[in-house]
Coordinates of C-alpha atoms and ligand atoms in Angstrom, one line a residue:
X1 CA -53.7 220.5 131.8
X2 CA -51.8 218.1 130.2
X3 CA -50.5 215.6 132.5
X4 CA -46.9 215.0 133.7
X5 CA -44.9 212.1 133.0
X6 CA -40.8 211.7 133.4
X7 CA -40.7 209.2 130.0
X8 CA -43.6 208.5 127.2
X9 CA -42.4 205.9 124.6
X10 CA -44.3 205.8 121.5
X11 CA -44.1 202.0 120.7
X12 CA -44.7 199.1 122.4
X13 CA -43.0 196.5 120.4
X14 CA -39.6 195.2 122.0
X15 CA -37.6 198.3 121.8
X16 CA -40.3 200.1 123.0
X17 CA -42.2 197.6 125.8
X18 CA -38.9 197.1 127.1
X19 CA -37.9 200.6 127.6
X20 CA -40.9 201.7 129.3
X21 CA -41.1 198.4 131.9
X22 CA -37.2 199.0 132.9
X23 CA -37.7 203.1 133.1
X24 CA -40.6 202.1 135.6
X25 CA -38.6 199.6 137.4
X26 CA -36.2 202.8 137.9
X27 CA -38.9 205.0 139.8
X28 CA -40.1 206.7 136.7
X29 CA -43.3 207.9 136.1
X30 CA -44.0 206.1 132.2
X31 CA -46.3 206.0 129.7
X32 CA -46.3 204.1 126.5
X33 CA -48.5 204.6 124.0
X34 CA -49.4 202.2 120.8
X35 CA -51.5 202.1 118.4
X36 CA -51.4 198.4 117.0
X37 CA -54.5 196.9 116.9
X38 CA -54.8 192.8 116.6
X39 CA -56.8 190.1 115.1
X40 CA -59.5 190.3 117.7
X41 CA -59.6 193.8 116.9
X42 CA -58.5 195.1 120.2
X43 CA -55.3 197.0 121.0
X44 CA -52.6 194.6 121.2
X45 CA -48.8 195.0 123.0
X46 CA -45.6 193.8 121.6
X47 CA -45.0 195.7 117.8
X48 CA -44.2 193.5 114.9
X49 CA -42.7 191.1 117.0
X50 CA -45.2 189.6 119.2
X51 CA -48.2 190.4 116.9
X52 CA -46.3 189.4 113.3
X53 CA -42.8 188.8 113.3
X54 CA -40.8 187.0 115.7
X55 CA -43.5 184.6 117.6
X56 CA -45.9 183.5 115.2
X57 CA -43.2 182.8 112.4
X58 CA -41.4 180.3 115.0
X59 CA -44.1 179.1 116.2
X60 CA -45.5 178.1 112.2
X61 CA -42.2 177.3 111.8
X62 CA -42.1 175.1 114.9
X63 CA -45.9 173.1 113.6
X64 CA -44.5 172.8 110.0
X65 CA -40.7 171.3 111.6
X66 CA -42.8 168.5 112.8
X67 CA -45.2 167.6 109.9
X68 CA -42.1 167.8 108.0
X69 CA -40.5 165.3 110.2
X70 CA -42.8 163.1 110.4
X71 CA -43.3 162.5 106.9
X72 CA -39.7 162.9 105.8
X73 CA -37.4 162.0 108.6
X74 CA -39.2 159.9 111.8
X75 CA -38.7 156.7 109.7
X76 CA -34.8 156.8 109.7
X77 CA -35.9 156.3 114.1
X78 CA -38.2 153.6 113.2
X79 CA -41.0 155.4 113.3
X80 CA -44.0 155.4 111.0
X81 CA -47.1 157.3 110.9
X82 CA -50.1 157.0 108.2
X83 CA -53.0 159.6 107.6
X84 CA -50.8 162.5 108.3
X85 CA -52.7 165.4 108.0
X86 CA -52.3 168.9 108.5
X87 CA -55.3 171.3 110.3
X88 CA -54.3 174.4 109.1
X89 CA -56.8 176.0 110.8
X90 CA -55.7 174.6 114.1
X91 CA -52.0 175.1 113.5
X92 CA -53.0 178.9 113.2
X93 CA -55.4 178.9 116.0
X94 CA -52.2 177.6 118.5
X95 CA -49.8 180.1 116.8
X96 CA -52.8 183.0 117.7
X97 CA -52.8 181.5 121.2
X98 CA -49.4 182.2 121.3
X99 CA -49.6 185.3 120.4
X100 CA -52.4 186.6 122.7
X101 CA -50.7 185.0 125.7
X102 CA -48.1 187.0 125.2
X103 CA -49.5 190.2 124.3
X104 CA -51.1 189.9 127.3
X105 CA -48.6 188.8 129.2
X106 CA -47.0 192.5 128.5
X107 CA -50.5 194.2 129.7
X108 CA -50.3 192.3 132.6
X109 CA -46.4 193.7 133.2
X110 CA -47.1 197.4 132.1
X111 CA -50.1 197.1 135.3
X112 CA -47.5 195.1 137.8
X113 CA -44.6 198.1 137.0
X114 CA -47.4 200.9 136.8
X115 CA -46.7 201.8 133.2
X116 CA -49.9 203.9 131.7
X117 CA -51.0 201.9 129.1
X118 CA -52.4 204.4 125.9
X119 CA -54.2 202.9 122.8
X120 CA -53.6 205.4 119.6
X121 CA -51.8 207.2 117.5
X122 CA -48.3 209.3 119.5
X123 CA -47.5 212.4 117.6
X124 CA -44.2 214.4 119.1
X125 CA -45.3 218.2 119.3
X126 CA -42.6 220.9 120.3
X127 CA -41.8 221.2 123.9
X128 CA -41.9 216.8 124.4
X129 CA -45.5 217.7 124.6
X130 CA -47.1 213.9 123.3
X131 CA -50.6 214.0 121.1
X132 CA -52.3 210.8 121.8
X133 CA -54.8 210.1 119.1
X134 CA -57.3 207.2 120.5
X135 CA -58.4 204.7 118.1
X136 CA -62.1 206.9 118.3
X137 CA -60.4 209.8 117.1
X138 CA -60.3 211.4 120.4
X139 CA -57.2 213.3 121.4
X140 CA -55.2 214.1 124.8
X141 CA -51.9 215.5 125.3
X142 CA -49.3 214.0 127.7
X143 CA -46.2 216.4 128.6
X144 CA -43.1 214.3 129.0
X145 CA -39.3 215.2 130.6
X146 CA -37.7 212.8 128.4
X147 CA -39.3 211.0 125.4
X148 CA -38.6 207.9 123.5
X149 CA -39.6 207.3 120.0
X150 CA -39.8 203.2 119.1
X151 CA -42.3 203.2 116.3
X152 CA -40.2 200.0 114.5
X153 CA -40.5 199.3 111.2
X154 CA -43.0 198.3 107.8
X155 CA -42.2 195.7 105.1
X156 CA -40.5 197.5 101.9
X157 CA -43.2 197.7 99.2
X158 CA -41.5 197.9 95.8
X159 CA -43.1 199.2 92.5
X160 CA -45.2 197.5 90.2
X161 CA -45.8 195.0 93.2
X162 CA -49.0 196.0 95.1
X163 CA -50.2 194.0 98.0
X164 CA -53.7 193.0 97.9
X165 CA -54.2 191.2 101.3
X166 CA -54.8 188.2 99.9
X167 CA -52.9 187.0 96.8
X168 CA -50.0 189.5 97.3
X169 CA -49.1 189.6 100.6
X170 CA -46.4 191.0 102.9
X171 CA -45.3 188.7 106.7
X172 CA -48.3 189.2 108.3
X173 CA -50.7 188.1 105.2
X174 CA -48.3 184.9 104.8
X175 CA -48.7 184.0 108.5
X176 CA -52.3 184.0 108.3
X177 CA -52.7 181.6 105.0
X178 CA -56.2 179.6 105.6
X179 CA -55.0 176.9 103.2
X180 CA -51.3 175.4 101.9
X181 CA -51.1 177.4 98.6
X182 CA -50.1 174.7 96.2
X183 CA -47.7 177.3 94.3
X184 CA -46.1 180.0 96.8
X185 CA -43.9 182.9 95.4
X186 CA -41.1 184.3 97.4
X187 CA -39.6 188.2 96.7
X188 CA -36.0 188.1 98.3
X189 CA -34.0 185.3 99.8
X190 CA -33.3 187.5 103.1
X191 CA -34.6 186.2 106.2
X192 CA -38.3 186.6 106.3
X193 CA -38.3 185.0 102.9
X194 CA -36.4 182.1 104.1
X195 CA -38.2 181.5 107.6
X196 CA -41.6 181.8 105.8
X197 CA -40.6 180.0 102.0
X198 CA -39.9 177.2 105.1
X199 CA -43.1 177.2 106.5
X200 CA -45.3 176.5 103.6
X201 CA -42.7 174.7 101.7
X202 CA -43.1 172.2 104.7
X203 CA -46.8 171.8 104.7
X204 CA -46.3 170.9 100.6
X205 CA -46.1 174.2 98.7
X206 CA -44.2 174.5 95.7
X207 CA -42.0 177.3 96.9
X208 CA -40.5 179.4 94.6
X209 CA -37.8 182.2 95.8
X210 CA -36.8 185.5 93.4
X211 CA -33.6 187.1 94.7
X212 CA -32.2 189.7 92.8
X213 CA -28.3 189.1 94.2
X214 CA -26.2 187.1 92.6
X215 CA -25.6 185.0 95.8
X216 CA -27.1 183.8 98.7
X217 CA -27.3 185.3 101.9
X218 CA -24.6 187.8 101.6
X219 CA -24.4 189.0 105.3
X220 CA -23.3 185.6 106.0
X221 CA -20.0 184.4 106.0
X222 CA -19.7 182.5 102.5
X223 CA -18.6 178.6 104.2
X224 CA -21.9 178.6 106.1
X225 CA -24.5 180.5 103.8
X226 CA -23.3 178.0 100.9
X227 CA -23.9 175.0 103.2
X228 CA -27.2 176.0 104.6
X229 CA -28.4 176.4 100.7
X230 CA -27.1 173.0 100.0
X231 CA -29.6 171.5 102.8
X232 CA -32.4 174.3 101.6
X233 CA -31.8 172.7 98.1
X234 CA -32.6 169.3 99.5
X235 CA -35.4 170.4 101.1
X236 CA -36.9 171.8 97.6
X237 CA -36.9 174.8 98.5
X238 CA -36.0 176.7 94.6
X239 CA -33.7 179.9 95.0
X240 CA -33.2 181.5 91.8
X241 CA -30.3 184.4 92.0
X242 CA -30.4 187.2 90.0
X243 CA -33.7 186.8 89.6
X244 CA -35.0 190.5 89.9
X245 CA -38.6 190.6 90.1
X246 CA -40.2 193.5 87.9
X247 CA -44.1 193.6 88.7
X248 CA -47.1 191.6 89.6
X249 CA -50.6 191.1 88.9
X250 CA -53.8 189.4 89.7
X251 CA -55.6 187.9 87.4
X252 CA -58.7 184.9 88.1
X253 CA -56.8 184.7 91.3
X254 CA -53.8 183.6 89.5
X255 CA -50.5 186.0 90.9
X256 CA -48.7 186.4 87.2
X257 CA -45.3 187.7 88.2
X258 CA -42.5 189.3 86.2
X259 CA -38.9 189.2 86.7
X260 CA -35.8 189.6 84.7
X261 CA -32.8 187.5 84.8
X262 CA -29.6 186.3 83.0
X263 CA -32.2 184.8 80.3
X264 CA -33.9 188.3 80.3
X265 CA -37.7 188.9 80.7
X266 CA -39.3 186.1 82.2
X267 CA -42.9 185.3 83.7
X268 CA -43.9 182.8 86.2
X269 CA -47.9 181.9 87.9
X270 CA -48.1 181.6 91.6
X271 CA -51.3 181.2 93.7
X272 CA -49.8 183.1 96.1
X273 CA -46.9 185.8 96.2
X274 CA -44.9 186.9 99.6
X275 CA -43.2 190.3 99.2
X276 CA -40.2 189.8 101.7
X277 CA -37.3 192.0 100.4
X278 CA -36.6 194.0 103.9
X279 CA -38.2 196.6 106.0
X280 CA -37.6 200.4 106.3
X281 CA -37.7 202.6 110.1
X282 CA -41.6 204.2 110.4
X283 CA -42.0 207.3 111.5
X284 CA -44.6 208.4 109.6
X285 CA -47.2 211.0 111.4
X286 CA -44.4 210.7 114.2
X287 CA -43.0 213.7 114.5
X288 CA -44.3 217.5 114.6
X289 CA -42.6 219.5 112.0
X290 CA -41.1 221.8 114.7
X291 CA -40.8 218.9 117.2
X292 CA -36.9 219.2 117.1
X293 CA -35.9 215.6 115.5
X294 CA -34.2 215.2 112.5
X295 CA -34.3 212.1 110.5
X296 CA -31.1 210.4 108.0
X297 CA -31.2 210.3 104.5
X298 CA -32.4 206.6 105.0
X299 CA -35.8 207.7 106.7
X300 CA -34.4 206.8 110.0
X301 CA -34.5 208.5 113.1
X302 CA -31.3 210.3 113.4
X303 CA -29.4 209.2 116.6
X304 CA -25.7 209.0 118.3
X305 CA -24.4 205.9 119.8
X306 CA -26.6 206.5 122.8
X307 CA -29.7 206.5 120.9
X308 CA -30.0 210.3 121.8
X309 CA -31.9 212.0 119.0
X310 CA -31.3 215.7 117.8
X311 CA -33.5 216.9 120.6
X312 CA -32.1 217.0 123.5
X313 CA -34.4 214.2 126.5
X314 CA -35.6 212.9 123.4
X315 CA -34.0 209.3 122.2
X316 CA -34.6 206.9 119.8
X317 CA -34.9 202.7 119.8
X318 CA -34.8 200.0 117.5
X319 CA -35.7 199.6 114.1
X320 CA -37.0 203.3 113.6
X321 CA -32.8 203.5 113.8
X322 CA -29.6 202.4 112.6
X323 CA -28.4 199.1 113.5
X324 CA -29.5 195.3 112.7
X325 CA -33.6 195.2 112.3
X326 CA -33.6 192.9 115.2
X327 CA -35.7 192.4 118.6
X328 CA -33.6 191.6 121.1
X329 CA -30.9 194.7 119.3
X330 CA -33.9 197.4 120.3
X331 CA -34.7 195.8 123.6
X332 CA -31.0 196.5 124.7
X333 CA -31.4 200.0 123.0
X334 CA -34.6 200.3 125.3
X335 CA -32.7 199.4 128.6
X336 CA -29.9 201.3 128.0
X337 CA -32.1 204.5 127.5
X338 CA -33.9 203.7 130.5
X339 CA -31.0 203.7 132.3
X340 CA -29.4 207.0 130.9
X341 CA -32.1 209.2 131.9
X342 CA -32.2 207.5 135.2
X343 CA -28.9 208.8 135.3
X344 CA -26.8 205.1 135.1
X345 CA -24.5 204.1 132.2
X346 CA -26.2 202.5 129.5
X347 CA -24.3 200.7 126.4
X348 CA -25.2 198.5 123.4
X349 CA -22.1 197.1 121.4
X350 CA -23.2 196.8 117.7
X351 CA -20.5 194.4 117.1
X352 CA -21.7 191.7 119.5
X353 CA -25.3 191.7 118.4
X354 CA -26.1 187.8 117.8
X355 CA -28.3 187.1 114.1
X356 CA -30.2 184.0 113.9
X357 CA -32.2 182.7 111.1
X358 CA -34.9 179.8 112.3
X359 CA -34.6 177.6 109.3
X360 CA -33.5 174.1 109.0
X361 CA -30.6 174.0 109.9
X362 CA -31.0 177.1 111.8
X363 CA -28.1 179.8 111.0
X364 CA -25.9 181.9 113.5
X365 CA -23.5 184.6 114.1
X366 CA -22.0 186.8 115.6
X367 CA -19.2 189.2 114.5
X368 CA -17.6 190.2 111.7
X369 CA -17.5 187.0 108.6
X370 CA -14.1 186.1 106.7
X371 CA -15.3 188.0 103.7
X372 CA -15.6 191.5 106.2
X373 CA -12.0 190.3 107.8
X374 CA -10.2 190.0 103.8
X375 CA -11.9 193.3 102.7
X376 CA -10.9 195.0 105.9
X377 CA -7.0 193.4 105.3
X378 CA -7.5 192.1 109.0
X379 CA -5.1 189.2 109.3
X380 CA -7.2 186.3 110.9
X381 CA -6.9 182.5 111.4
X382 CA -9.3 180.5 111.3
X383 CA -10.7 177.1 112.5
X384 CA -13.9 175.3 111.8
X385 CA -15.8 172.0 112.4
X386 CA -18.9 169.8 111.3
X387 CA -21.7 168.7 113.2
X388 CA -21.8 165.3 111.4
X389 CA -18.7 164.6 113.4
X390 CA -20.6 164.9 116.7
X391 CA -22.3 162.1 118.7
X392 CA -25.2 164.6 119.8
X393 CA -26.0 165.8 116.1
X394 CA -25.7 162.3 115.2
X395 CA -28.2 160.9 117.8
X396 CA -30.6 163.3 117.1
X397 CA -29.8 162.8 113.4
X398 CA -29.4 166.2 112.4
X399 CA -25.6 165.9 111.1
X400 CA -25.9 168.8 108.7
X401 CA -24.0 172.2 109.7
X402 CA -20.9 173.7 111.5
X403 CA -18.9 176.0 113.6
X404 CA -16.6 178.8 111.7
X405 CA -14.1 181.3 114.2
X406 CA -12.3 183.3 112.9
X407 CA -9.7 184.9 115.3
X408 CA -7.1 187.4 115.2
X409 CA -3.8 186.1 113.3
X410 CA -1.4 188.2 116.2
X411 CA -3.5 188.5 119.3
X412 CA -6.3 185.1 118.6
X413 CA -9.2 187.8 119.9
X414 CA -12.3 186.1 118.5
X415 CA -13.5 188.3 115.4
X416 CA -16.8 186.1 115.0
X417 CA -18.1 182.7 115.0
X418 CA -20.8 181.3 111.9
X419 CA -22.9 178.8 112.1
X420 CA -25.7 176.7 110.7
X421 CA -27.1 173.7 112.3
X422 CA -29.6 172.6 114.9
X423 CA -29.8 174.7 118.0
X424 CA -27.3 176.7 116.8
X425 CA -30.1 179.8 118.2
X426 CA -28.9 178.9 121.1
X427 CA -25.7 177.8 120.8
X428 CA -24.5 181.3 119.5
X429 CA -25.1 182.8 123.2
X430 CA -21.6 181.4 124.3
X431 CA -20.1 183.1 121.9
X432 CA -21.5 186.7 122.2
X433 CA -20.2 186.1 125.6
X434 CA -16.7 185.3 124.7
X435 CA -16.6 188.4 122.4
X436 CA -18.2 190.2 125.2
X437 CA -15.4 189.5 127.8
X438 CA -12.9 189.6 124.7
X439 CA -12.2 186.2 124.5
X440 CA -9.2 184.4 122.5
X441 CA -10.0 181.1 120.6
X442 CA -7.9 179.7 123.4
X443 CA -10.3 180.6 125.7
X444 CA -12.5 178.4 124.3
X445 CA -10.8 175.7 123.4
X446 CA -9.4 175.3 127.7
X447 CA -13.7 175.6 128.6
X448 CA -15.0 172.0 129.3
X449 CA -17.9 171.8 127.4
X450 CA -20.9 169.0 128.5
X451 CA -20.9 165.4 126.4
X452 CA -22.4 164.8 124.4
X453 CA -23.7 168.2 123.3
X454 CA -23.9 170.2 120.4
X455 CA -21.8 173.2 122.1
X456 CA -19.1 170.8 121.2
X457 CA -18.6 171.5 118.0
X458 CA -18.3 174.7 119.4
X459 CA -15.1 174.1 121.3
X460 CA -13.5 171.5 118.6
X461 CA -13.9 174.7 116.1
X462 CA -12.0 176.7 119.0
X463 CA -9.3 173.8 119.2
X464 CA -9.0 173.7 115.4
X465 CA -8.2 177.5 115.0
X466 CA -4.5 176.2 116.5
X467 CA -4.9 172.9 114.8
X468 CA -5.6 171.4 117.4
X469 CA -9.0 169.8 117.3
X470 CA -9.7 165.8 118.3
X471 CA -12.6 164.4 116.3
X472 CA -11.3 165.5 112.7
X473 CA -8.3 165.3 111.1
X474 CA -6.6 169.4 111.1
Ligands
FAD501 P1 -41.9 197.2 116.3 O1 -41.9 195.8 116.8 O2 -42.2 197.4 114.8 O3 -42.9 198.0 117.1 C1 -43.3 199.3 116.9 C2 -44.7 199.5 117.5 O4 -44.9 200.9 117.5 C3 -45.8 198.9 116.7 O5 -46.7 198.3 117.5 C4 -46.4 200.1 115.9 O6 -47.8 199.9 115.6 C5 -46.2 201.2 117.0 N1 -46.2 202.5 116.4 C6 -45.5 203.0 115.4 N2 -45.7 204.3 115.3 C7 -46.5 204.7 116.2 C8 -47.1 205.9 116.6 N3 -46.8 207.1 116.0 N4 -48.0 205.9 117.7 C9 -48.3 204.8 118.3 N5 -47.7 203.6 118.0 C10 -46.9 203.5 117.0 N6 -36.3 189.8 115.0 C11 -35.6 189.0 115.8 O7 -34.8 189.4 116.6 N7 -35.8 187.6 115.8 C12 -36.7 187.0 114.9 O8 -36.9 185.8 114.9 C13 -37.5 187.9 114.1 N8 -38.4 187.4 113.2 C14 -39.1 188.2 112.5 C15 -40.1 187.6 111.6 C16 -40.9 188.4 110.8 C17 -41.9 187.8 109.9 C18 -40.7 189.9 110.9 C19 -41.6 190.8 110.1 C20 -39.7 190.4 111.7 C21 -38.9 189.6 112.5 N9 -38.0 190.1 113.4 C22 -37.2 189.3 114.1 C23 -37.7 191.6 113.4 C24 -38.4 192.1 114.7 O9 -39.8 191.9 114.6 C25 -38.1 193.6 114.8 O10 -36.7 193.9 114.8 C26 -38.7 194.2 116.1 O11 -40.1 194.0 116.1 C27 -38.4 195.7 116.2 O12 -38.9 196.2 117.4 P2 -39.3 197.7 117.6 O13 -39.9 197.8 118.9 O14 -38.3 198.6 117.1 O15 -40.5 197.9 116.5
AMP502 P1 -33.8 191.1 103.9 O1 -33.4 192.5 103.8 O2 -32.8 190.2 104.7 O3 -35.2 190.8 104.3 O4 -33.6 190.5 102.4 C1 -34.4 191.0 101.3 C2 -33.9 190.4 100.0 O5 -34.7 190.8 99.0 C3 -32.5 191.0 99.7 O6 -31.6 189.9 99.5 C4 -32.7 191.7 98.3 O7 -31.6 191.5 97.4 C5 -33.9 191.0 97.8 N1 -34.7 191.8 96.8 C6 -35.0 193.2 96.9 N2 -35.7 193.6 95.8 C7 -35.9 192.5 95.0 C8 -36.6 192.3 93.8 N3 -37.2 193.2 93.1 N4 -36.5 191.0 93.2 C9 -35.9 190.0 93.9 N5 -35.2 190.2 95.1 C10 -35.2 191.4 95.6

């Protein structure tokens, strides 16, 4: 007989881990099933994100930031190095550290909250009967009161572009280069694209970036997304807009790529190529044809603002569904289900999910950007100000960057803050807060905020929105 549980989740990454740890916490009886297996070829926790999205890109991102330093920017402190070198195969060895810790570090929690732990392939039959499909081909059935489907996302694959593994590559090939490429192709300027094009543009690549829009970064407001480019400029990183790229090849190990822009048909020769123009929801093998769940015309699972599916005990999390492709977005999704079918409210507000981008300078927001506010004819005001006129950013000579708010013209509720700069990952937390508890840019501007800190720039933008602010002229 099949055995009982009150929740299976199929996916472990961060929508999915999440939702099976907190539904155990609640006196549920959980089982989450996943079939990724890592580089040591043994199952391994934590979806995209822990294995080859969210971790290892910072931590590449974090080895590159100082070889980059160090050649480029220590001097200005005095400092000088010679013989800098980078072990590539050491820099991936700590990043695969990383990784395994934490992977782990999720086994270890699924056994401390009594979550039953399946390796394989979850199938959704009718009745939220579970197939389990072990890596050996075996198969068991679990029988489940409520079910929840997190089985994330897959890089988009687009035609005439095939990934090899080895010259054509999606995130998880580019995280695992052996050797700097000394010529590194980029498909979209999004940001995997961006985060990654940093990486090996750091350790000396020639980076080249294909984006078919006309401009950069359109998701973010306009004042910060052109002043990030101008630093990514500096930093040699080339972005060419409009660029649409139309196929690749291998040839002699040579990527021949070709794209079309305002100058029509074009080629260009990379030693390596990174396909980053999005991911789509996976749900492929997922669901039973009569299982009851209906997907969108987008391949997503189809959910309401509860994450409940079609079927009725059966929900949704994550990227397999609407809403920003982003960890900590399908985490909260994962609580909040948790917490439904333990009978509490559970919530996630859309609107005050916070983005980051972990480039240099990092980028941030939260909310909707001036461009949404015009289109929308929301009447805003808004007030803005520069790192460079900081003593922190100053002192830790990273001047480039700034805070945007843009508030409500009548009632100066806070719409959304933009930002690029350092730290600005972590600055953006006091603001989802603020539009969490509805703040006005007053609000802000009357907090006393530490000195000398970044988060100051923070509160001088607040103060400017009225005018108002000290360190720059209004
Ligand atoms: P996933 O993490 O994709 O996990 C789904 C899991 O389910 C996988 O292990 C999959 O193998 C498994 N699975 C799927 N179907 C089945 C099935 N039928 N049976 C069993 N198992 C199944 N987001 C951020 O918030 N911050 C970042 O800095 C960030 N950086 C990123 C960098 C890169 C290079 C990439 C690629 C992504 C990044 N993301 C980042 C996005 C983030 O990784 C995803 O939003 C997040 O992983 C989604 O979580 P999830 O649990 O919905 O899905
Ligand atoms: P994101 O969804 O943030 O990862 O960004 C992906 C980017 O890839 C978007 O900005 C797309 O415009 C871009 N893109 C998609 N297809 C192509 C293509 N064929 N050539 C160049 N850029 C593309």
């Amino acid at each position: 007989m099949a055995e009982q549980f009150d929740v299976v989740v199929i996916g472990a990454g961060p929508a999915g881990y999440v939702a099976a740890i907190r539904a155990a916490q609640l006196g549920l009886k959980t089982a989450c099933i996943d079939k990724f297996i890592g580089k040591n070829g043994k199952p391994s926790l934590g979806g995209t994100c822990l294995n080859v999205g969210c971790i290892p890109s910072k931590a590449l991102l974090d080895s590159s930031k100082h070889f980059y330093n160090l050649n480029h920017s220590y001097a200005d402190h005095g400092i000088s190095a010679s013989n800098i070198g980078i072990d590539i195969a050491q820099m991936l060895a700590r990043k695969d550290k990383i990784v395994s810790q934490l992977t782990g570090g999720i086994a270890g929690l699924f056994k401390a909250n009594k979550v039953s732990a399946y390796a394989g392939f979850g199938k959704l039959l009718k009745d939220k009967q579970v197939q389990i499909t072990a890596h050996d081909g075996s198969t068991q059935i679990l029988s489940a009161k409520h079910v929840i489907l997190a089985s994330g996302s897959v890089p988009i694959q687009i035609p005439n572009v095939a990934f090899d593994g080895n010259h054509i590559v999606d995130n998880q090939g580019a995280l695992d280069f052996t050797q700097t490429p000394k010529r590194l192709g980029v498909i979209g300027a999004g940001v995997i694209g961006l985060e990654l094009g940093s990486v090996w543009r750091r350790l000396g690549a020639e980076v080249v970036v294909f984006e078919a829009m006309p401009e950069f970064l359109t998701a973010v407001d306009a004042d910060v997304s052109r002043a990030a480019l101008r630093e990514f400029k500096k930093q040699g990183l080339d972005i060419r807009f409009g660029a649409k790229v139309t196929g690749a090849s291998v040839e002699n190990s040579v990527v021949k790529l070709g794209f079309t822009d305002a100058n029509g048909a074009q080629t260009a020769e990379f030693d390596k190529l990174l396909v980053a123009v999005g991911r789509r929801a996976y749900s492929e093998g997922l669901l039973a044809a009569d299982c009851g769940v209906s997907l969108t015309d987008r391949g997503q699972i189809a959910v309401d603002e509860h994450c409940a599916t079609s079927l009725a005990g059966v929900y949704a999390v994550g990227d397999c569904v609407r809403g920003p492709m982003l960890a900590h977005k399908g985490s909260e999704e994962g609580i909040a289900v948790a917490e439904i079918i333990a009978g509490k409210p559970g919530h996630v507000n859309l609107d005050t999910v916070p983005w980051v981008i972990y480039t240099e300078p990092e980028i941030a927001w939260v909310g909707k950007t001036e461009q949404e506010l015009k289109a929308a004819q929301i009447p805003f005001k808004t007030g803005s100000f520069p790192f460079a006129a900081t003593g922190r950013a100053l002192a830790m000579n990273e001047p480039a960057g700034l805070v945007k708010i843009l508030a409500h013209a009548e009632t100066d509720r806070i719409l959304g803050v933009h930002m690029c700069g350092a730290n600005v990952s972590e600055l953006i937390a006091e603001c989802v807060v603020a539009m969490e508890f509805h703040a006005s840019s007053e609000d802000l501007a009357r907090i006393c905020h530490a000195h000398p800190t970044l988060s100051e720039a923070v509160h001088e933008a607040a103060l400017s929105v009225d005018k108002r602010a000290i360190h720059r002229q209004n």
